[in-house]
Amino acid sequence: MSSSERTVVHVVRHGEVANPDGLLYGRLPGYHLSDLGRRMAERVAEHLAGHDITHVVASPLERAGETAEPVAKVHGLAVATDERLIEAANAFEGKSFGVGDGALRKPANWPLLRNPFRPSWGEPYVDQVVRMNAALAAARDAARGHEAVAVSHQLPIWVLRSFSERRKLWHDPRNRQCTLASLTSFAFAGEELVSITYTEPVLDLVPVHLRAGARPVKGAKGFGA
């Protein structure tokens, strides 16, 4: 294997999910792409149509597989599954937890919010980095000398990028640069990571309040990742 052999892994966040009740759905089953989310997935496939994609893999959650399917179809591939790409575990899963819902004022929730640096309400950031790094390496190895697509979820993608760029893992969620159906692309020379690029091929389809850096909007539906 040549140390100059170039491989790219495009880590894709899934498209918009049908979530009429505005729940933080996390790892719950049964959450599928909305009609808009399917349009986003098709757009990602169009964006990557001219790329040398030889491997497509997704989180086991429905929304990730549904985002990966159009990409795989364009390249005549099957969608593999990697459990390590799954959404981060979260104690608020299945609950409404957003701006204006009073969740932060409920004493029962306070113990879960005691340590934002770990974080205390869910899967530790370090654990997410370990599994996502392993999934990234597996996708790279499966597509040596070519390109791979790995569909995952906002928080695991963001902590993987933060670790790779040597930033602190704890952060303000509003500042994650990882909008719906975005690509965080990791380029390797052999096994050495040489660059990370970020693209938003469906930005015009993403609701304004869900874009990177957007301020929370009271009553807006947009939970989970």
PDB file of C-alpha atoms in Angstrom:
ATOM      1  CA  MET A   1       0.000   0.000   0.000  1.00  0.00           C
ATOM      2  CA  SER A   2       1.409   3.397  -0.995  1.00  0.00           C
ATOM      3  CA  SER A   3       1.512   6.098   1.674  1.00  0.00           C
ATOM      4  CA  SER A   4       0.433   8.547  -1.056  1.00  0.00           C
ATOM      5  CA  GLU A   5      -2.681   6.547  -1.964  1.00  0.00           C
ATOM      6  CA  ARG A   6      -5.591   9.002  -1.707  1.00  0.00           C
ATOM      7  CA  THR A   7      -8.889   8.013  -0.145  1.00  0.00           C
ATOM      8  CA  VAL A   8     -11.801  10.289   0.765  1.00  0.00           C
ATOM      9  CA  VAL A   9     -14.584   9.484   3.209  1.00  0.00           C
ATOM     10  CA  HIS A  10     -17.599  11.780   2.961  1.00  0.00           C
ATOM     11  CA  VAL A  11     -19.353  11.683   6.338  1.00  0.00           C
ATOM     12  CA  VAL A  12     -22.912  12.788   5.582  1.00  0.00           C
ATOM     13  CA  ARG A  13     -25.559  13.966   8.000  1.00  0.00           C
ATOM     14  CA  HIS A  14     -28.982  12.535   7.117  1.00  0.00           C
ATOM     15  CA  GLY A  15     -31.814  14.638   5.676  1.00  0.00           C
ATOM     16  CA  GLU A  16     -34.818  16.131   7.432  1.00  0.00           C
ATOM     17  CA  VAL A  17     -36.924  13.743   9.510  1.00  0.00           C
ATOM     18  CA  ALA A  18     -40.710  13.581   9.802  1.00  0.00           C
ATOM     19  CA  ASN A  19     -41.194  14.610  13.451  1.00  0.00           C
ATOM     20  CA  PRO A  20     -44.605  16.296  13.863  1.00  0.00           C
ATOM     21  CA  ASP A  21     -44.515  16.128  17.670  1.00  0.00           C
ATOM     22  CA  GLY A  22     -41.141  17.884  17.902  1.00  0.00           C
ATOM     23  CA  LEU A  23     -39.519  15.174  20.033  1.00  0.00           C
ATOM     24  CA  LEU A  24     -35.851  14.581  20.588  1.00  0.00           C
ATOM     25  CA  TYR A  25     -35.971  11.206  18.855  1.00  0.00           C
ATOM     26  CA  GLY A  26     -32.331  10.178  19.272  1.00  0.00           C
ATOM     27  CA  ARG A  27     -31.963   6.431  18.770  1.00  0.00           C
ATOM     28  CA  LEU A  28     -35.693   5.673  18.777  1.00  0.00           C
ATOM     29  CA  PRO A  29     -36.833   3.493  15.857  1.00  0.00           C
ATOM     30  CA  GLY A  30     -39.525   4.537  13.425  1.00  0.00           C
ATOM     31  CA  TYR A  31     -38.281   8.014  12.520  1.00  0.00           C
ATOM     32  CA  HIS A  32     -38.048   8.258   8.741  1.00  0.00           C
ATOM     33  CA  LEU A  33     -37.111  11.006   6.326  1.00  0.00           C
ATOM     34  CA  SER A  34     -39.806  13.536   5.531  1.00  0.00           C
ATOM     35  CA  ASP A  35     -40.674  14.309   1.913  1.00  0.00           C
ATOM     36  CA  LEU A  36     -38.200  17.191   2.138  1.00  0.00           C
ATOM     37  CA  GLY A  37     -35.610  14.867   3.638  1.00  0.00           C
ATOM     38  CA  ARG A  38     -35.974  12.524   0.661  1.00  0.00           C
ATOM     39  CA  ARG A  39     -35.416  15.446  -1.686  1.00  0.00           C
ATOM     40  CA  MET A  40     -32.281  16.262   0.282  1.00  0.00           C
ATOM     41  CA  ALA A  41     -31.050  12.670  -0.068  1.00  0.00           C
ATOM     42  CA  GLU A  42     -31.622  12.760  -3.828  1.00  0.00           C
ATOM     43  CA  ARG A  43     -29.724  16.040  -4.058  1.00  0.00           C
ATOM     44  CA  VAL A  44     -26.765  14.555  -2.173  1.00  0.00           C
ATOM     45  CA  ALA A  45     -26.781  11.649  -4.622  1.00  0.00           C
ATOM     46  CA  GLU A  46     -26.738  14.084  -7.543  1.00  0.00           C
ATOM     47  CA  HIS A  47     -23.888  16.009  -5.925  1.00  0.00           C
ATOM     48  CA  LEU A  48     -21.796  12.840  -5.588  1.00  0.00           C
ATOM     49  CA  ALA A  49     -22.777  11.273  -8.924  1.00  0.00           C
ATOM     50  CA  GLY A  50     -19.477  12.142 -10.583  1.00  0.00           C
ATOM     51  CA  HIS A  51     -17.349  10.974  -7.660  1.00  0.00           C
ATOM     52  CA  ASP A  52     -15.434   7.704  -7.430  1.00  0.00           C
ATOM     53  CA  ILE A  53     -17.668   6.187  -4.725  1.00  0.00           C
ATOM     54  CA  THR A  54     -16.977   2.485  -4.092  1.00  0.00           C
ATOM     55  CA  HIS A  55     -18.418   2.030  -0.581  1.00  0.00           C
ATOM     56  CA  VAL A  56     -21.589   3.338   1.095  1.00  0.00           C
ATOM     57  CA  VAL A  57     -22.320   2.724   4.772  1.00  0.00           C
ATOM     58  CA  ALA A  58     -24.870   4.114   7.215  1.00  0.00           C
ATOM     59  CA  SER A  59     -25.940   4.216  10.823  1.00  0.00           C
ATOM     60  CA  PRO A  60     -28.552   1.536  11.604  1.00  0.00           C
ATOM     61  CA  LEU A  61     -31.253   4.170  12.147  1.00  0.00           C
ATOM     62  CA  GLU A  62     -33.864   4.466   9.376  1.00  0.00           C
ATOM     63  CA  ARG A  63     -33.183   8.095   8.491  1.00  0.00           C
ATOM     64  CA  ALA A  64     -29.511   7.362   7.840  1.00  0.00           C
ATOM     65  CA  GLY A  65     -30.156   4.363   5.618  1.00  0.00           C
ATOM     66  CA  GLU A  66     -32.786   6.294   3.668  1.00  0.00           C
ATOM     67  CA  THR A  67     -30.276   9.099   3.064  1.00  0.00           C
ATOM     68  CA  ALA A  68     -27.643   6.626   1.892  1.00  0.00           C
ATOM     69  CA  GLU A  69     -29.897   4.697  -0.508  1.00  0.00           C
ATOM     70  CA  PRO A  70     -29.968   7.215  -3.401  1.00  0.00           C
ATOM     71  CA  VAL A  71     -26.172   7.565  -3.290  1.00  0.00           C
ATOM     72  CA  ALA A  72     -25.711   3.807  -3.363  1.00  0.00           C
ATOM     73  CA  LYS A  73     -28.207   3.431  -6.214  1.00  0.00           C
ATOM     74  CA  VAL A  74     -26.381   5.954  -8.415  1.00  0.00           C
ATOM     75  CA  HIS A  75     -23.153   3.988  -7.994  1.00  0.00           C
ATOM     76  CA  GLY A  76     -24.668   0.504  -8.194  1.00  0.00           C
ATOM     77  CA  LEU A  77     -23.783  -0.339  -4.602  1.00  0.00           C
ATOM     78  CA  ALA A  78     -25.511  -1.829  -1.581  1.00  0.00           C
ATOM     79  CA  VAL A  79     -25.744   0.131   1.691  1.00  0.00           C
ATOM     80  CA  ALA A  80     -23.688  -1.444   4.452  1.00  0.00           C
ATOM     81  CA  THR A  81     -24.508  -0.814   8.121  1.00  0.00           C
ATOM     82  CA  ASP A  82     -22.077   0.212  10.853  1.00  0.00           C
ATOM     83  CA  GLU A  83     -23.440   0.433  14.406  1.00  0.00           C
ATOM     84  CA  ARG A  84     -20.606   2.829  15.300  1.00  0.00           C
ATOM     85  CA  LEU A  85     -22.196   5.553  13.144  1.00  0.00           C
ATOM     86  CA  ILE A  86     -25.326   5.655  15.317  1.00  0.00           C
ATOM     87  CA  GLU A  87     -26.719   8.774  16.993  1.00  0.00           C
ATOM     88  CA  ALA A  88     -25.398   9.706  20.441  1.00  0.00           C
ATOM     89  CA  ALA A  89     -27.337   8.259  23.384  1.00  0.00           C
ATOM     90  CA  ASN A  90     -29.362  10.943  25.196  1.00  0.00           C
ATOM     91  CA  ALA A  91     -31.342  10.823  28.458  1.00  0.00           C
ATOM     92  CA  PHE A  92     -33.946  13.215  26.990  1.00  0.00           C
ATOM     93  CA  GLU A  93     -34.749  10.834  24.124  1.00  0.00           C
ATOM     94  CA  GLY A  94     -38.479  10.684  23.423  1.00  0.00           C
ATOM     95  CA  LYS A  95     -39.160  13.971  25.181  1.00  0.00           C
ATOM     96  CA  SER A  96     -39.784  17.497  24.008  1.00  0.00           C
ATOM     97  CA  PHE A  97     -36.640  19.430  24.846  1.00  0.00           C
ATOM     98  CA  GLY A  98     -36.248  22.789  23.194  1.00  0.00           C
ATOM     99  CA  VAL A  99     -36.563  26.523  23.431  1.00  0.00           C
ATOM    100  CA  GLY A 100     -39.548  27.645  25.500  1.00  0.00           C
ATOM    101  CA  ASP A 101     -40.712  24.217  26.677  1.00  0.00           C
ATOM    102  CA  GLY A 102     -39.584  24.693  30.295  1.00  0.00           C
ATOM    103  CA  ALA A 103     -37.330  21.624  30.371  1.00  0.00           C
ATOM    104  CA  LEU A 104     -34.435  23.526  31.931  1.00  0.00           C
ATOM    105  CA  ARG A 105     -36.661  24.716  34.792  1.00  0.00           C
ATOM    106  CA  LYS A 106     -37.731  21.225  35.872  1.00  0.00           C
ATOM    107  CA  PRO A 107     -35.815  20.103  39.009  1.00  0.00           C
ATOM    108  CA  ALA A 108     -35.981  16.457  37.857  1.00  0.00           C
ATOM    109  CA  ASN A 109     -33.787  17.378  34.882  1.00  0.00           C
ATOM    110  CA  TRP A 110     -31.120  19.274  36.803  1.00  0.00           C
ATOM    111  CA  PRO A 111     -28.941  16.234  37.691  1.00  0.00           C
ATOM    112  CA  LEU A 112     -28.737  15.409  34.007  1.00  0.00           C
ATOM    113  CA  LEU A 113     -27.421  18.901  33.240  1.00  0.00           C
ATOM    114  CA  ARG A 114     -24.738  19.045  35.925  1.00  0.00           C
ATOM    115  CA  ASN A 115     -21.742  18.547  33.626  1.00  0.00           C
ATOM    116  CA  PRO A 116     -21.886  19.962  30.079  1.00  0.00           C
ATOM    117  CA  PHE A 117     -18.244  19.010  29.475  1.00  0.00           C
ATOM    118  CA  ARG A 118     -18.823  15.225  29.541  1.00  0.00           C
ATOM    119  CA  PRO A 119     -21.871  15.601  28.874  1.00  0.00           C
ATOM    120  CA  SER A 120     -23.862  14.310  31.858  1.00  0.00           C
ATOM    121  CA  TRP A 121     -27.131  13.916  29.881  1.00  0.00           C
ATOM    122  CA  GLY A 122     -25.840  11.373  27.414  1.00  0.00           C
ATOM    123  CA  GLU A 123     -23.029   9.440  25.773  1.00  0.00           C
ATOM    124  CA  PRO A 124     -19.621  10.934  26.666  1.00  0.00           C
ATOM    125  CA  TYR A 125     -17.997  12.889  23.860  1.00  0.00           C
ATOM    126  CA  VAL A 126     -14.837  10.781  24.164  1.00  0.00           C
ATOM    127  CA  ASP A 127     -16.820   7.582  23.608  1.00  0.00           C
ATOM    128  CA  GLN A 128     -18.379   9.075  20.485  1.00  0.00           C
ATOM    129  CA  VAL A 129     -14.949   9.994  19.152  1.00  0.00           C
ATOM    130  CA  VAL A 130     -13.621   6.478  19.694  1.00  0.00           C
ATOM    131  CA  ARG A 131     -16.441   4.760  17.816  1.00  0.00           C
ATOM    132  CA  MET A 132     -16.650   7.365  15.046  1.00  0.00           C
ATOM    133  CA  ASN A 133     -12.895   7.220  14.465  1.00  0.00           C
ATOM    134  CA  ALA A 134     -13.157   3.447  14.152  1.00  0.00           C
ATOM    135  CA  ALA A 135     -16.052   3.757  11.692  1.00  0.00           C
ATOM    136  CA  LEU A 136     -14.117   6.354   9.684  1.00  0.00           C
ATOM    137  CA  ALA A 137     -11.083   4.070   9.474  1.00  0.00           C
ATOM    138  CA  ALA A 138     -13.253   1.128   8.414  1.00  0.00           C
ATOM    139  CA  ALA A 139     -14.867   3.171   5.632  1.00  0.00           C
ATOM    140  CA  ARG A 140     -11.437   4.378   4.494  1.00  0.00           C
ATOM    141  CA  ASP A 141     -10.105   0.822   4.388  1.00  0.00           C
ATOM    142  CA  ALA A 142     -13.151  -0.371   2.423  1.00  0.00           C
ATOM    143  CA  ALA A 143     -12.575   2.266  -0.260  1.00  0.00           C
ATOM    144  CA  ARG A 144      -8.768   2.382  -0.491  1.00  0.00           C
ATOM    145  CA  GLY A 145      -7.724   4.634  -3.362  1.00  0.00           C
ATOM    146  CA  HIS A 146     -11.324   5.699  -3.989  1.00  0.00           C
ATOM    147  CA  GLU A 147     -14.134   7.429  -2.066  1.00  0.00           C
ATOM    148  CA  ALA A 148     -16.648   6.285   0.527  1.00  0.00           C
ATOM    149  CA  VAL A 149     -19.870   7.721   1.937  1.00  0.00           C
ATOM    150  CA  ALA A 150     -20.753   7.199   5.603  1.00  0.00           C
ATOM    151  CA  VAL A 151     -24.135   8.535   6.779  1.00  0.00           C
ATOM    152  CA  SER A 152     -24.389   9.463  10.435  1.00  0.00           C
ATOM    153  CA  HIS A 153     -25.844  12.114  12.757  1.00  0.00           C
ATOM    154  CA  GLN A 154     -25.037  15.683  13.696  1.00  0.00           C
ATOM    155  CA  LEU A 155     -23.430  15.346  17.130  1.00  0.00           C
ATOM    156  CA  PRO A 156     -21.199  12.325  16.392  1.00  0.00           C
ATOM    157  CA  ILE A 157     -20.049  13.946  13.154  1.00  0.00           C
ATOM    158  CA  TRP A 158     -19.279  17.225  14.899  1.00  0.00           C
ATOM    159  CA  VAL A 159     -17.267  15.682  17.745  1.00  0.00           C
ATOM    160  CA  LEU A 160     -15.324  13.578  15.211  1.00  0.00           C
ATOM    161  CA  ARG A 161     -14.445  16.706  13.268  1.00  0.00           C
ATOM    162  CA  SER A 162     -13.634  18.653  16.444  1.00  0.00           C
ATOM    163  CA  PHE A 163     -11.275  15.912  17.627  1.00  0.00           C
ATOM    164  CA  SER A 164      -9.634  15.640  14.201  1.00  0.00           C
ATOM    165  CA  GLU A 165      -9.091  19.407  14.118  1.00  0.00           C
ATOM    166  CA  ARG A 166      -7.795  19.362  17.712  1.00  0.00           C
ATOM    167  CA  ARG A 167     -10.568  21.438  19.203  1.00  0.00           C
ATOM    168  CA  LYS A 168     -12.296  20.951  22.538  1.00  0.00           C
ATOM    169  CA  LEU A 169     -15.142  18.488  22.377  1.00  0.00           C
ATOM    170  CA  TRP A 170     -17.582  20.434  24.544  1.00  0.00           C
ATOM    171  CA  HIS A 171     -19.319  23.201  22.622  1.00  0.00           C
ATOM    172  CA  ASP A 172     -22.441  25.277  22.071  1.00  0.00           C
ATOM    173  CA  PRO A 173     -24.782  23.075  19.959  1.00  0.00           C
ATOM    174  CA  ARG A 174     -25.911  26.166  18.046  1.00  0.00           C
ATOM    175  CA  ASN A 175     -22.407  26.518  16.625  1.00  0.00           C
ATOM    176  CA  ARG A 176     -22.078  23.065  15.057  1.00  0.00           C
ATOM    177  CA  GLN A 177     -21.218  23.388  11.386  1.00  0.00           C
ATOM    178  CA  CYS A 178     -23.172  20.325  10.360  1.00  0.00           C
ATOM    179  CA  THR A 179     -26.518  21.152   8.772  1.00  0.00           C
ATOM    180  CA  LEU A 180     -28.945  18.600   7.372  1.00  0.00           C
ATOM    181  CA  ALA A 181     -27.538  16.564   4.450  1.00  0.00           C
ATOM    182  CA  SER A 182     -24.148  18.266   4.717  1.00  0.00           C
ATOM    183  CA  LEU A 183     -20.846  16.554   3.899  1.00  0.00           C
ATOM    184  CA  THR A 184     -17.812  16.581   6.169  1.00  0.00           C
ATOM    185  CA  SER A 185     -15.154  15.021   3.953  1.00  0.00           C
ATOM    186  CA  PHE A 186     -11.971  13.443   5.343  1.00  0.00           C
ATOM    187  CA  ALA A 187      -9.128  12.999   2.850  1.00  0.00           C
ATOM    188  CA  PHE A 188      -6.322  10.540   3.549  1.00  0.00           C
ATOM    189  CA  ALA A 189      -2.907   9.856   2.039  1.00  0.00           C
ATOM    190  CA  GLY A 190      -2.520   6.235   2.984  1.00  0.00           C
ATOM    191  CA  GLU A 191      -3.678   6.234   6.613  1.00  0.00           C
ATOM    192  CA  GLU A 192      -2.694   9.842   7.286  1.00  0.00           C
ATOM    193  CA  LEU A 193      -5.499  12.399   7.485  1.00  0.00           C
ATOM    194  CA  VAL A 194      -4.427  15.303   5.281  1.00  0.00           C
ATOM    195  CA  SER A 195      -7.518  17.523   5.032  1.00  0.00           C
ATOM    196  CA  ILE A 196     -11.106  18.048   6.118  1.00  0.00           C
ATOM    197  CA  THR A 197     -13.605  19.958   3.968  1.00  0.00           C
ATOM    198  CA  TYR A 198     -17.222  20.861   4.572  1.00  0.00           C
ATOM    199  CA  THR A 199     -19.929  21.329   1.940  1.00  0.00           C
ATOM    200  CA  GLU A 200     -23.685  21.957   1.992  1.00  0.00           C
ATOM    201  CA  PRO A 201     -25.144  20.742  -1.312  1.00  0.00           C
ATOM    202  CA  VAL A 202     -28.757  21.167  -0.136  1.00  0.00           C
ATOM    203  CA  LEU A 203     -28.493  24.434   1.798  1.00  0.00           C
ATOM    204  CA  ASP A 204     -31.335  26.014  -0.161  1.00  0.00           C
ATOM    205  CA  LEU A 205     -33.627  23.228   1.065  1.00  0.00           C
ATOM    206  CA  VAL A 206     -32.677  23.537   4.758  1.00  0.00           C
ATOM    207  CA  PRO A 207     -35.103  25.573   6.896  1.00  0.00           C
ATOM    208  CA  VAL A 208     -33.348  28.737   8.057  1.00  0.00           C
ATOM    209  CA  HIS A 209     -33.729  27.940  11.750  1.00  0.00           C
ATOM    210  CA  LEU A 210     -31.887  24.624  11.258  1.00  0.00           C
ATOM    211  CA  ARG A 211     -28.806  26.021   9.538  1.00  0.00           C
ATOM    212  CA  ALA A 212     -25.414  26.194  11.248  1.00  0.00           C
ATOM    213  CA  GLY A 213     -25.215  29.092  13.670  1.00  0.00           C
ATOM    214  CA  ALA A 214     -28.958  29.817  13.597  1.00  0.00           C
ATOM    215  CA  ARG A 215     -30.514  31.059  16.827  1.00  0.00           C
ATOM    216  CA  PRO A 216     -33.194  28.860  18.405  1.00  0.00           C
ATOM    217  CA  VAL A 217     -36.776  29.672  17.432  1.00  0.00           C
ATOM    218  CA  LYS A 218     -39.532  29.139  19.979  1.00  0.00           C
ATOM    219  CA  GLY A 219     -42.015  26.575  18.757  1.00  0.00           C
ATOM    220  CA  ALA A 220     -39.928  25.506  15.775  1.00  0.00           C
ATOM    221  CA  LYS A 221     -39.815  21.768  15.022  1.00  0.00           C
ATOM    222  CA  GLY A 222     -36.271  20.582  14.718  1.00  0.00           C
ATOM    223  CA  PHE A 223     -34.975  18.026  17.211  1.00  0.00           C
ATOM    224  CA  GLY A 224     -32.722  15.008  17.182  1.00  0.00           C
ATOM    225  CA  ALA A 225     -29.934  14.547  14.688  1.00  0.00           C
TER     226      ALA A 225
END
